PDB file of C-alpha atoms in Angstrom:
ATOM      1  CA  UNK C   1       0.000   0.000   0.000  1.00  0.00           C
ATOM      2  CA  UNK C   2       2.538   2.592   1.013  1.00  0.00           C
ATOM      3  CA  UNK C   3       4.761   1.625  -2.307  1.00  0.00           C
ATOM      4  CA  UNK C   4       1.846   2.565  -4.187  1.00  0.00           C
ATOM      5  CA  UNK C   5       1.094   5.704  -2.548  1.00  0.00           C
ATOM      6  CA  UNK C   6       4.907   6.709  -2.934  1.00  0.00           C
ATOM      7  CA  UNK C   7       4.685   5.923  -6.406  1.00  0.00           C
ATOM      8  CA  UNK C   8       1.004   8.151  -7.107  1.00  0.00           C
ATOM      9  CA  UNK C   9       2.993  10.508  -5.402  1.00  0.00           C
ATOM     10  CA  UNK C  10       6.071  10.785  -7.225  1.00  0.00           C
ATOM     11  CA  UNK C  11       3.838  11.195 -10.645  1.00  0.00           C
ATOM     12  CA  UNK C  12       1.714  13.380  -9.411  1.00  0.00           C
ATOM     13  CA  UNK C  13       4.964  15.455  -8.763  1.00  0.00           C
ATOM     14  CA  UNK C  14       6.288  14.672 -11.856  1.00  0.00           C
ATOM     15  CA  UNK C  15       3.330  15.681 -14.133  1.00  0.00           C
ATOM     16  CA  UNK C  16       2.574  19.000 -12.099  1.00  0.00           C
ATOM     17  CA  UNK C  17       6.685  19.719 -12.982  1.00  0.00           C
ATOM     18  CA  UNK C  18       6.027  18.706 -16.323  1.00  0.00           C
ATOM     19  CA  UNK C  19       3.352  21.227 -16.431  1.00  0.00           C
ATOM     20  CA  UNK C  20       5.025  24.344 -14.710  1.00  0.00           C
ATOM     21  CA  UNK C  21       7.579  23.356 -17.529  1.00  0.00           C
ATOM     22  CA  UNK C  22       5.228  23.645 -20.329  1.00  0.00           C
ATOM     23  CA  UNK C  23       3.684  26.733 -19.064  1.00  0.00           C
ATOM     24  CA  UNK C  24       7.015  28.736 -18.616  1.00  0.00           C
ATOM     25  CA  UNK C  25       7.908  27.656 -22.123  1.00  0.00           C
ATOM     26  CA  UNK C  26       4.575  28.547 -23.752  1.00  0.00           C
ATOM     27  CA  UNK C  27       4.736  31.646 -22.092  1.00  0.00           C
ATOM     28  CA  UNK C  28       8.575  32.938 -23.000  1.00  0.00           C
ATOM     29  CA  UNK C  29       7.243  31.628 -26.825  1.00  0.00           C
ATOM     30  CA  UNK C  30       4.442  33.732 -26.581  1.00  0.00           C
ATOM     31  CA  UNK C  31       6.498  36.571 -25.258  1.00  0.00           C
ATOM     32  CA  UNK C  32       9.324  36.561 -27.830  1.00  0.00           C
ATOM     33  CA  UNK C  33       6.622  36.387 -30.815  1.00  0.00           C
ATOM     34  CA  UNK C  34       4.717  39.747 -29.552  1.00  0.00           C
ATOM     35  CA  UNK C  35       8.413  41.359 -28.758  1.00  0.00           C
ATOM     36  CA  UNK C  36       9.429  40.654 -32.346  1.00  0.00           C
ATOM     37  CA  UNK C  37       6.036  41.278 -33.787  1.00  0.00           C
ATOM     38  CA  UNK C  38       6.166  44.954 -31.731  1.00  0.00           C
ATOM     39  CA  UNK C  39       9.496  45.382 -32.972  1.00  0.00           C
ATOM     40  CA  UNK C  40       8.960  45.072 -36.530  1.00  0.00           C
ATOM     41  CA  UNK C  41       5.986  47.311 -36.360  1.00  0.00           C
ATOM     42  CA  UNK C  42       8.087  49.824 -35.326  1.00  0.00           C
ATOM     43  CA  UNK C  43      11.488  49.008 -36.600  1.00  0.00           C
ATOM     44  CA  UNK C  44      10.769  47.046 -40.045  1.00  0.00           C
ATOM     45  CA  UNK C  45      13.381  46.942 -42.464  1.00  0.00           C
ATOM     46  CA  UNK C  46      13.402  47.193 -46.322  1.00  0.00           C
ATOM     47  CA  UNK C  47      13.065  44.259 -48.077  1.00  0.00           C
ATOM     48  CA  UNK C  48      16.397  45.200 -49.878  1.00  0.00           C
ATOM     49  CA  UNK C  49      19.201  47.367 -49.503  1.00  0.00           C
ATOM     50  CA  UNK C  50      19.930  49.988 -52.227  1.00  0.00           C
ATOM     51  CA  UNK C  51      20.085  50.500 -54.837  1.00  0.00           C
ATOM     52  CA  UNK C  52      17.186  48.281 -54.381  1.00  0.00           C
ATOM     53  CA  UNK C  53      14.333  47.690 -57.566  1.00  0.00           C
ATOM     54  CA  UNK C  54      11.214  50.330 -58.040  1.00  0.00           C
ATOM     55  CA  UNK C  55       8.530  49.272 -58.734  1.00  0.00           C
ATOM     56  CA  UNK C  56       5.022  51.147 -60.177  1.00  0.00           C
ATOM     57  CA  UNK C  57       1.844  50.825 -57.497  1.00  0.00           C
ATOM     58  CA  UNK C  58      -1.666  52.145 -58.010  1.00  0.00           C
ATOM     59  CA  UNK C  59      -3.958  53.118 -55.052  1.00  0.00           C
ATOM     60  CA  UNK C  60      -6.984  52.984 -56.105  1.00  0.00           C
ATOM     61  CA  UNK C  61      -9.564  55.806 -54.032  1.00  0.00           C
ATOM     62  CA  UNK C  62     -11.265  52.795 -51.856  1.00  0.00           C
ATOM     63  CA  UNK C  63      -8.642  50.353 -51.082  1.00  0.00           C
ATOM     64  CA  UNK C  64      -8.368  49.694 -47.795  1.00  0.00           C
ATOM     65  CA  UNK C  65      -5.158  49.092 -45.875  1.00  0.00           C
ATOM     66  CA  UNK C  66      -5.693  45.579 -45.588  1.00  0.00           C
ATOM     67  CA  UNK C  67      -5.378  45.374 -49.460  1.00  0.00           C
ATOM     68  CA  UNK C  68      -2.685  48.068 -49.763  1.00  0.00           C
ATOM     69  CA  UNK C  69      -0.561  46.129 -47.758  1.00  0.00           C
ATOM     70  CA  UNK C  70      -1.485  42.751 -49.737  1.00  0.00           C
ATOM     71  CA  UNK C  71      -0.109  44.676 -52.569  1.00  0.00           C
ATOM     72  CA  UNK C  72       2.536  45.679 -51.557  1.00  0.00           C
ATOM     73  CA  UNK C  73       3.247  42.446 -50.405  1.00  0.00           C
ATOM     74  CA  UNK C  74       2.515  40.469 -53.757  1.00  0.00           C
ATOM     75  CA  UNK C  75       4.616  43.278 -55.463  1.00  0.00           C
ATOM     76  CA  UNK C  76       7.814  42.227 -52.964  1.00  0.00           C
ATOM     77  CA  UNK C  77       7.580  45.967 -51.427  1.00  0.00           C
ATOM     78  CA  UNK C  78       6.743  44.638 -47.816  1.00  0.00           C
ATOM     79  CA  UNK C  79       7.487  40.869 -46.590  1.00  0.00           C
ATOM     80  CA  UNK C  80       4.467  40.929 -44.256  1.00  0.00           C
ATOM     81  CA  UNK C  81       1.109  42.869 -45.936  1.00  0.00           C
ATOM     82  CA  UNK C  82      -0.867  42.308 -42.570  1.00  0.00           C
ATOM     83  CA  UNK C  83       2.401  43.647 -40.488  1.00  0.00           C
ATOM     84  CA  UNK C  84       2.262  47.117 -43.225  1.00  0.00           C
ATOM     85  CA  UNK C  85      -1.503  47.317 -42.220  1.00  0.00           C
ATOM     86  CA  UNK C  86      -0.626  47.709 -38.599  1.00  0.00           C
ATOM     87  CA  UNK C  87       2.269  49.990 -39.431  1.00  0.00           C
ATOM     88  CA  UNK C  88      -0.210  52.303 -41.652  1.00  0.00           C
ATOM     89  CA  UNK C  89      -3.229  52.348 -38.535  1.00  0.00           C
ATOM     90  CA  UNK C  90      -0.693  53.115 -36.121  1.00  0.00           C
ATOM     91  CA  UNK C  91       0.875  55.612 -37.909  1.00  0.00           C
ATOM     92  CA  UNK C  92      -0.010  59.112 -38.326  1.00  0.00           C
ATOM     93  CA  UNK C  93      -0.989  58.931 -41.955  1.00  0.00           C
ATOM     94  CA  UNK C  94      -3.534  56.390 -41.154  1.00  0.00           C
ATOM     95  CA  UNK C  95      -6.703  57.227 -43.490  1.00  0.00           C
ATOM     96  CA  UNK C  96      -4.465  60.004 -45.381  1.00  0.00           C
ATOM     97  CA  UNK C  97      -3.291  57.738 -48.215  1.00  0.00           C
ATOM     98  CA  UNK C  98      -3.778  59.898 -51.080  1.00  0.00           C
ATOM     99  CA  UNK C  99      -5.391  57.679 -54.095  1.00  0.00           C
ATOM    100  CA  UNK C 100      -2.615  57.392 -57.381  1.00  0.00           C
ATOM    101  CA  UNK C 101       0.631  56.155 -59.101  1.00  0.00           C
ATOM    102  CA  UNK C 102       3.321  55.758 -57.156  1.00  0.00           C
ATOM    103  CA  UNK C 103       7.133  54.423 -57.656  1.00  0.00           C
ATOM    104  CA  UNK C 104       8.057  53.023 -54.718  1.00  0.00           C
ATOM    105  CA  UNK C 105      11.724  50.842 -54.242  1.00  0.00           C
ATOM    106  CA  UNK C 106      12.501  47.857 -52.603  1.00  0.00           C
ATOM    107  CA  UNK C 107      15.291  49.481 -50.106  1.00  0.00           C
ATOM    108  CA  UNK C 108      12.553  51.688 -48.832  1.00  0.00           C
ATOM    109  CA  UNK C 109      11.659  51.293 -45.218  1.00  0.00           C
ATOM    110  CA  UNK C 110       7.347  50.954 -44.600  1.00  0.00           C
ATOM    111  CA  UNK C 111       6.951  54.402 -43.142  1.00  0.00           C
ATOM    112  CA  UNK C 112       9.000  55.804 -46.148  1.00  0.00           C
ATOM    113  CA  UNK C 113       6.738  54.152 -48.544  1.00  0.00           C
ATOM    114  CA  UNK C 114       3.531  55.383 -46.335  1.00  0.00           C
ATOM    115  CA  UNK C 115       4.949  59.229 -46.426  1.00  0.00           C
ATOM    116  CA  UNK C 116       5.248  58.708 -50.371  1.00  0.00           C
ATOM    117  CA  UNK C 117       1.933  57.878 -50.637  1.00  0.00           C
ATOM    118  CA  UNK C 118       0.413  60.514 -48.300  1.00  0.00           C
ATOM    119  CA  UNK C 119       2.025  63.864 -48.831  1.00  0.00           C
ATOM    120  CA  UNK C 120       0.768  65.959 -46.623  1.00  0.00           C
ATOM    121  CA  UNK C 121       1.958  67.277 -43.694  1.00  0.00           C
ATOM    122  CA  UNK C 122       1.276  65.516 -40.159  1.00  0.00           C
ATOM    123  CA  UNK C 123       1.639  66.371 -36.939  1.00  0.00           C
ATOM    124  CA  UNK C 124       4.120  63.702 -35.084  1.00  0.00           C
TER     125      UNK C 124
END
């Protein structure tokens, strides 16, 4: 009887360990996605360096963001079109995209490519 008991015991231990474990690793995975994710928000790169390629974009007067960025994306101007979205609400241009043709180049950062195609002056 008490061999048994020990034995509940010890896997009992074992799986609430095994748990904790899980937990703490689910939790620094979650962690590091929404710190890289906020990062590149912020801090997104071009998808080339320069000279880079241009490349010819029309914005039509109703797209929304959501397919500006897919655009951009299909066109190799952004890596991430739902990640430009984002960048364009949370910036101060959001809903100030002025409908046209732009050139826009590869070694261009997001917001560089958002100030292109609204060209008007914003308060920071």
């Amino acid at each position: 009887m008490n061999a048994k008991k020990v034995v509940l015991k010890i896997m009992n231990i074992s799986l609430t360990i095994l748990v904790v474990v899980l937990v703490v690793f689910a939790a620094f995975r979650v962690g590091s996605y929404a710190y890289d994710f906020g990062y590149r928000v912020y801090m997104e790169d071009p998808v080339s360096q320069e000279p880079g390629r241009d490349v010819v974009v029309q914005v039509d007067k109703n797209m929304s963001s959501s397919a500006l960025g897919s655009m951009l994306e299909d066109k190799g101007l952004v890596r991430d079109g739902t990640l430009f979205m984002i960048q364009l609400k949370l910036s101060a241009y959001s809903d100030k995209i002025i409908p046209g043709i732009y050139t826009l180049n590869t070694s261009m950062t997001p917001r560089e490519m958002i100030e292109v195609m609204a060209p008007v002056e914003v308060e920071q």
